[in-house]
Coordinates of C-alpha atoms in Angstrom, one line a residue:
Chain M
D1 CA 0.4 0.4 0.0
S2 CA 1.7 2.7 -1.0
G3 CA -0.6 5.4 1.6
V4 CA -1.9 6.4 -2.1
T5 CA -5.9 5.9 -1.9
Q6 CA -7.3 6.5 -6.2
T7 CA -11.3 5.3 -6.5
P8 CA -12.7 4.1 -7.6
K9 CA -10.2 0.7 -9.4
H10 CA -12.1 0.6 -12.7
L11 CA -15.5 2.3 -14.0
I12 CA -17.2 1.8 -16.8
T13 CA -19.1 4.2 -18.7
A14 CA -21.2 5.0 -22.5
T15 CA -19.8 7.7 -24.5
G16 CA -21.4 11.4 -23.6
Q17 CA -21.6 10.1 -19.7
R18 CA -19.7 12.2 -17.1
V19 CA -17.5 10.5 -14.1
T20 CA -15.8 11.6 -10.8
L21 CA -12.5 10.0 -10.0
R22 CA -11.4 10.1 -6.0
C23 CA -7.9 10.4 -4.8
S24 CA -6.5 10.5 -1.6
P25 CA -2.9 11.7 -0.8
R26 CA -0.5 9.8 1.4
S27 CA -1.0 11.6 4.8
G28 CA 1.3 14.2 4.4
D29 CA 1.4 15.3 1.1
L30 CA 0.0 18.0 0.0
S31 CA 0.4 17.8 -3.9
V32 CA -1.7 15.8 -5.6
Y33 CA -1.2 15.2 -9.5
W34 CA -3.3 13.6 -12.5
Y35 CA -1.3 12.1 -15.0
Q36 CA -3.6 10.0 -17.7
Q37 CA -2.0 6.3 -19.2
S38 CA -3.3 5.2 -22.8
L39 CA -2.4 2.6 -25.1
D40 CA 1.5 2.7 -25.9
Q41 CA 1.5 6.4 -25.1
G42 CA 3.7 6.7 -21.4
L43 CA 2.4 9.1 -18.7
Q44 CA 0.9 12.0 -19.9
F45 CA 0.3 14.6 -17.3
L46 CA -2.6 16.4 -16.8
I47 CA -2.9 19.0 -13.5
Q48 CA -1.0 19.4 -10.5
Y49 CA -3.2 20.3 -7.2
Y50 CA -0.9 21.8 -4.0
N51 CA -2.8 22.5 -1.1
G52 CA -5.3 23.2 -2.6
E53 CA -5.3 25.9 -5.8
E54 CA -3.8 24.9 -9.1
R55 CA -0.4 24.9 -9.7
A56 CA 0.3 23.5 -12.8
K57 CA -1.2 22.2 -15.4
G58 CA -0.8 19.6 -18.7
N59 CA -1.8 18.0 -22.1
I60 CA -5.8 18.7 -20.3
L61 CA -8.8 17.7 -22.5
E62 CA -11.2 21.7 -21.6
R63 CA -14.1 18.9 -21.0
F64 CA -11.7 17.6 -17.7
S65 CA -11.1 19.0 -15.3
A66 CA -9.8 18.6 -11.0
Q67 CA -10.0 19.6 -7.2
Q68 CA -8.3 19.5 -3.9
F69 CA -10.4 20.0 -0.9
P70 CA -9.8 21.5 2.1
D71 CA -8.9 17.7 3.7
L72 CA -6.6 17.9 0.6
H73 CA -8.6 15.1 -1.1
S74 CA -8.6 15.6 -5.2
E75 CA -11.0 14.5 -7.6
L76 CA -10.4 14.4 -11.1
N77 CA -13.5 15.7 -13.5
L78 CA -14.2 13.2 -16.7
S79 CA -17.8 14.8 -18.7
S80 CA -18.4 14.7 -22.6
L81 CA -16.9 11.0 -22.6
E82 CA -15.1 9.8 -25.8
L83 CA -14.0 7.4 -26.3
G84 CA -10.6 7.9 -26.8
D85 CA -10.4 8.2 -22.8
S86 CA -11.0 4.8 -21.9
A87 CA -6.7 5.1 -19.9
L88 CA -4.9 4.1 -16.8
Y89 CA -5.3 7.4 -15.0
F90 CA -2.8 7.7 -11.9
C91 CA -3.6 10.2 -9.3
A92 CA 0.5 10.9 -7.2
S93 CA 1.6 12.7 -4.5
S94 CA 4.4 14.5 -3.4
P95 CA 4.7 16.9 0.0
R96 CA 5.6 19.8 -1.4
D97 CA 4.7 22.0 -4.2
R98 CA 7.5 20.4 -6.7
G99 CA 7.7 16.7 -8.0
S100 CA 11.3 17.3 -8.2
Y101 CA 12.2 13.5 -5.7
G102 CA 9.8 12.0 -6.8
Y103 CA 6.3 10.5 -6.0
T104 CA 4.9 8.1 -4.6
F105 CA 1.5 7.0 -7.1
G106 CA -1.7 5.3 -6.3
S107 CA -2.7 1.7 -8.3
G108 CA -5.3 4.7 -10.4
T109 CA -8.5 3.8 -12.4
R110 CA -9.2 1.9 -15.0
L111 CA -11.5 4.1 -17.9
T112 CA -13.4 2.6 -20.1
V113 CA -15.4 3.8 -22.4
V114 CA -18.4 1.9 -24.1
Chain L
D1 CA 7.7 17.0 -28.2
Q2 CA 8.7 14.0 -26.3
Q3 CA 10.9 16.1 -23.7
V4 CA 12.4 12.6 -22.3
K5 CA 12.3 9.3 -24.7
Q6 CA 13.0 5.8 -24.4
N7 CA 13.1 4.7 -27.9
S8 CA 13.2 0.7 -26.8
P9 CA 9.3 0.0 -26.2
S10 CA 10.5 -3.7 -25.0
L11 CA 13.0 -5.7 -23.9
S12 CA 14.0 -9.2 -22.7
V13 CA 16.9 -10.7 -20.8
Q14 CA 17.7 -13.9 -19.7
E15 CA 18.0 -14.4 -16.2
G16 CA 20.9 -13.9 -14.0
R17 CA 22.4 -11.2 -17.4
I18 CA 22.1 -7.3 -17.2
S19 CA 19.4 -5.3 -18.3
I20 CA 20.2 -2.5 -19.6
L21 CA 17.3 0.5 -20.2
N22 CA 17.8 3.3 -21.7
C23 CA 16.7 6.6 -22.0
D24 CA 17.3 9.8 -23.7
Y25 CA 16.3 14.2 -22.3
T26 CA 16.2 17.0 -24.0
N27 CA 15.2 19.7 -22.2
S28 CA 19.2 21.0 -20.4
M29 CA 16.7 22.2 -17.5
F30 CA 16.4 18.9 -15.5
D31 CA 18.8 18.0 -13.2
Y32 CA 17.4 14.9 -11.2
F33 CA 16.4 11.8 -12.8
L34 CA 14.6 8.5 -11.6
W35 CA 13.7 5.4 -12.9
Y36 CA 9.8 4.1 -11.4
K37 CA 8.9 0.0 -12.2
K38 CA 5.3 -0.7 -13.0
Y39 CA 3.9 -3.9 -12.6
P40 CA 0.0 -5.3 -14.2
A41 CA -2.7 -3.4 -12.3
E42 CA -0.5 -1.4 -9.8
G43 CA 0.4 2.2 -10.3
P44 CA 4.0 3.0 -10.7
T45 CA 6.9 2.8 -7.8
F46 CA 9.5 4.6 -7.4
L47 CA 13.3 2.7 -7.9
I48 CA 15.9 4.9 -7.4
S49 CA 17.3 8.5 -9.0
I50 CA 20.3 10.2 -9.6
S51 CA 21.3 14.4 -9.7
S52 CA 22.8 16.3 -12.2
I53 CA 26.3 16.4 -9.8
K54 CA 26.6 12.9 -10.3
D55 CA 27.6 10.6 -13.0
K56 CA 27.0 7.2 -11.3
N57 CA 24.3 6.2 -8.8
E58 CA 23.8 2.1 -7.3
D59 CA 21.5 0.7 -4.8
G60 CA 21.9 -2.5 -4.6
R61 CA 21.5 -4.6 -7.7
F62 CA 20.6 -1.6 -10.2
T63 CA 22.5 1.8 -10.9
V64 CA 22.0 4.2 -13.1
F65 CA 24.4 6.1 -14.9
L66 CA 24.4 9.6 -16.5
N67 CA 26.2 11.5 -18.9
K68 CA 25.3 14.8 -19.1
S69 CA 27.1 15.7 -21.8
A70 CA 25.1 13.3 -24.2
K71 CA 22.2 14.5 -22.4
H72 CA 21.7 10.2 -21.5
L73 CA 21.0 7.6 -18.5
S74 CA 21.1 4.3 -18.5
L75 CA 19.5 1.8 -15.9
H76 CA 21.6 -1.4 -15.3
I77 CA 20.1 -4.6 -13.8
V78 CA 22.1 -6.7 -12.8
P79 CA 22.2 -9.9 -12.2
S80 CA 18.1 -9.9 -13.3
Q81 CA 15.7 -12.0 -12.3
P82 CA 12.7 -12.7 -12.9
G83 CA 10.7 -10.5 -10.8
D84 CA 12.1 -7.7 -12.3
S85 CA 10.2 -8.3 -15.1
A86 CA 8.4 -4.7 -15.2
V87 CA 7.5 -1.9 -17.5
Y88 CA 10.4 0.7 -16.6
F89 CA 9.6 4.8 -16.4
C90 CA 13.1 7.1 -16.6
A91 CA 10.7 11.0 -15.1
A92 CA 12.1 13.6 -15.0
S93 CA 12.5 16.9 -13.0
S94 CA 13.9 20.9 -13.5
N95 CA 16.3 23.1 -11.2
P96 CA 13.8 24.3 -8.2
S97 CA 15.3 28.2 -10.2
Y98 CA 13.0 26.9 -13.2
S99 CA 9.6 28.3 -13.0
G100 CA 8.7 27.7 -16.5
A101 CA 5.9 24.8 -18.2
G102 CA 6.8 21.9 -16.7
S103 CA 8.5 22.7 -13.6
Y104 CA 6.2 21.8 -10.9
Q105 CA 6.5 18.1 -12.2
L106 CA 8.2 14.6 -13.9
T107 CA 7.9 14.8 -16.9
F108 CA 7.7 11.1 -18.4
G109 CA 9.4 8.9 -21.1
K110 CA 6.9 5.6 -22.9
G111 CA 8.7 3.8 -20.8
T112 CA 10.3 -0.3 -21.5
K113 CA 9.2 -3.5 -20.8
L114 CA 11.7 -5.7 -19.1
S115 CA 11.0 -9.1 -19.6
V116 CA 13.3 -11.6 -18.1
I117 CA 13.4 -14.9 -19.2
P118 CA 13.9 -17.8 -17.4

């Protein structure tokens, strides 16, 4: 157990729908990072939150949004889902606002859009 | 534009031999490098790292080498064991004084799938 908890582990939904992925960071970590891993793709950075505020944004689609709550858990919202959104979504956490010395990853949420 | 490249999608090695996984980077602001290992149905886990002030870091069977002039790093696993079979990701982070795009998060390569054959 890495200490980073992601729910649900698996999600199957239809095109056009909206889903919410949840992440609880490791105790004491203030930063949460969201990554997408599609087939044959590496880990694509989506967005980072630090202590409740957006800190960095990557290749995140406008249909996707995220937030970090006062208890530091984070949610990634994916809407108007398309087949191409099927992927593994990972959350990671780190103690500070930079992930310079590494993150701790959760076990991921596998999203399948049918 | 991929700033961290792992050009070999897969690698097969006999048990007991050396595994060498390679990684190239383009951003000269990167100054800390990490390797993560990922098993199926699990998240990536940290394996070993190296700072740009070093050219080698060793941890048991795992050694990472950094060639700054060539912007190249490699992970050596000796001896390789079947349990090492996994996907290995190379990642890089930038100097803390850099505040440009991509400065807060790690940048990952696409990964190399290592298969160690018994």
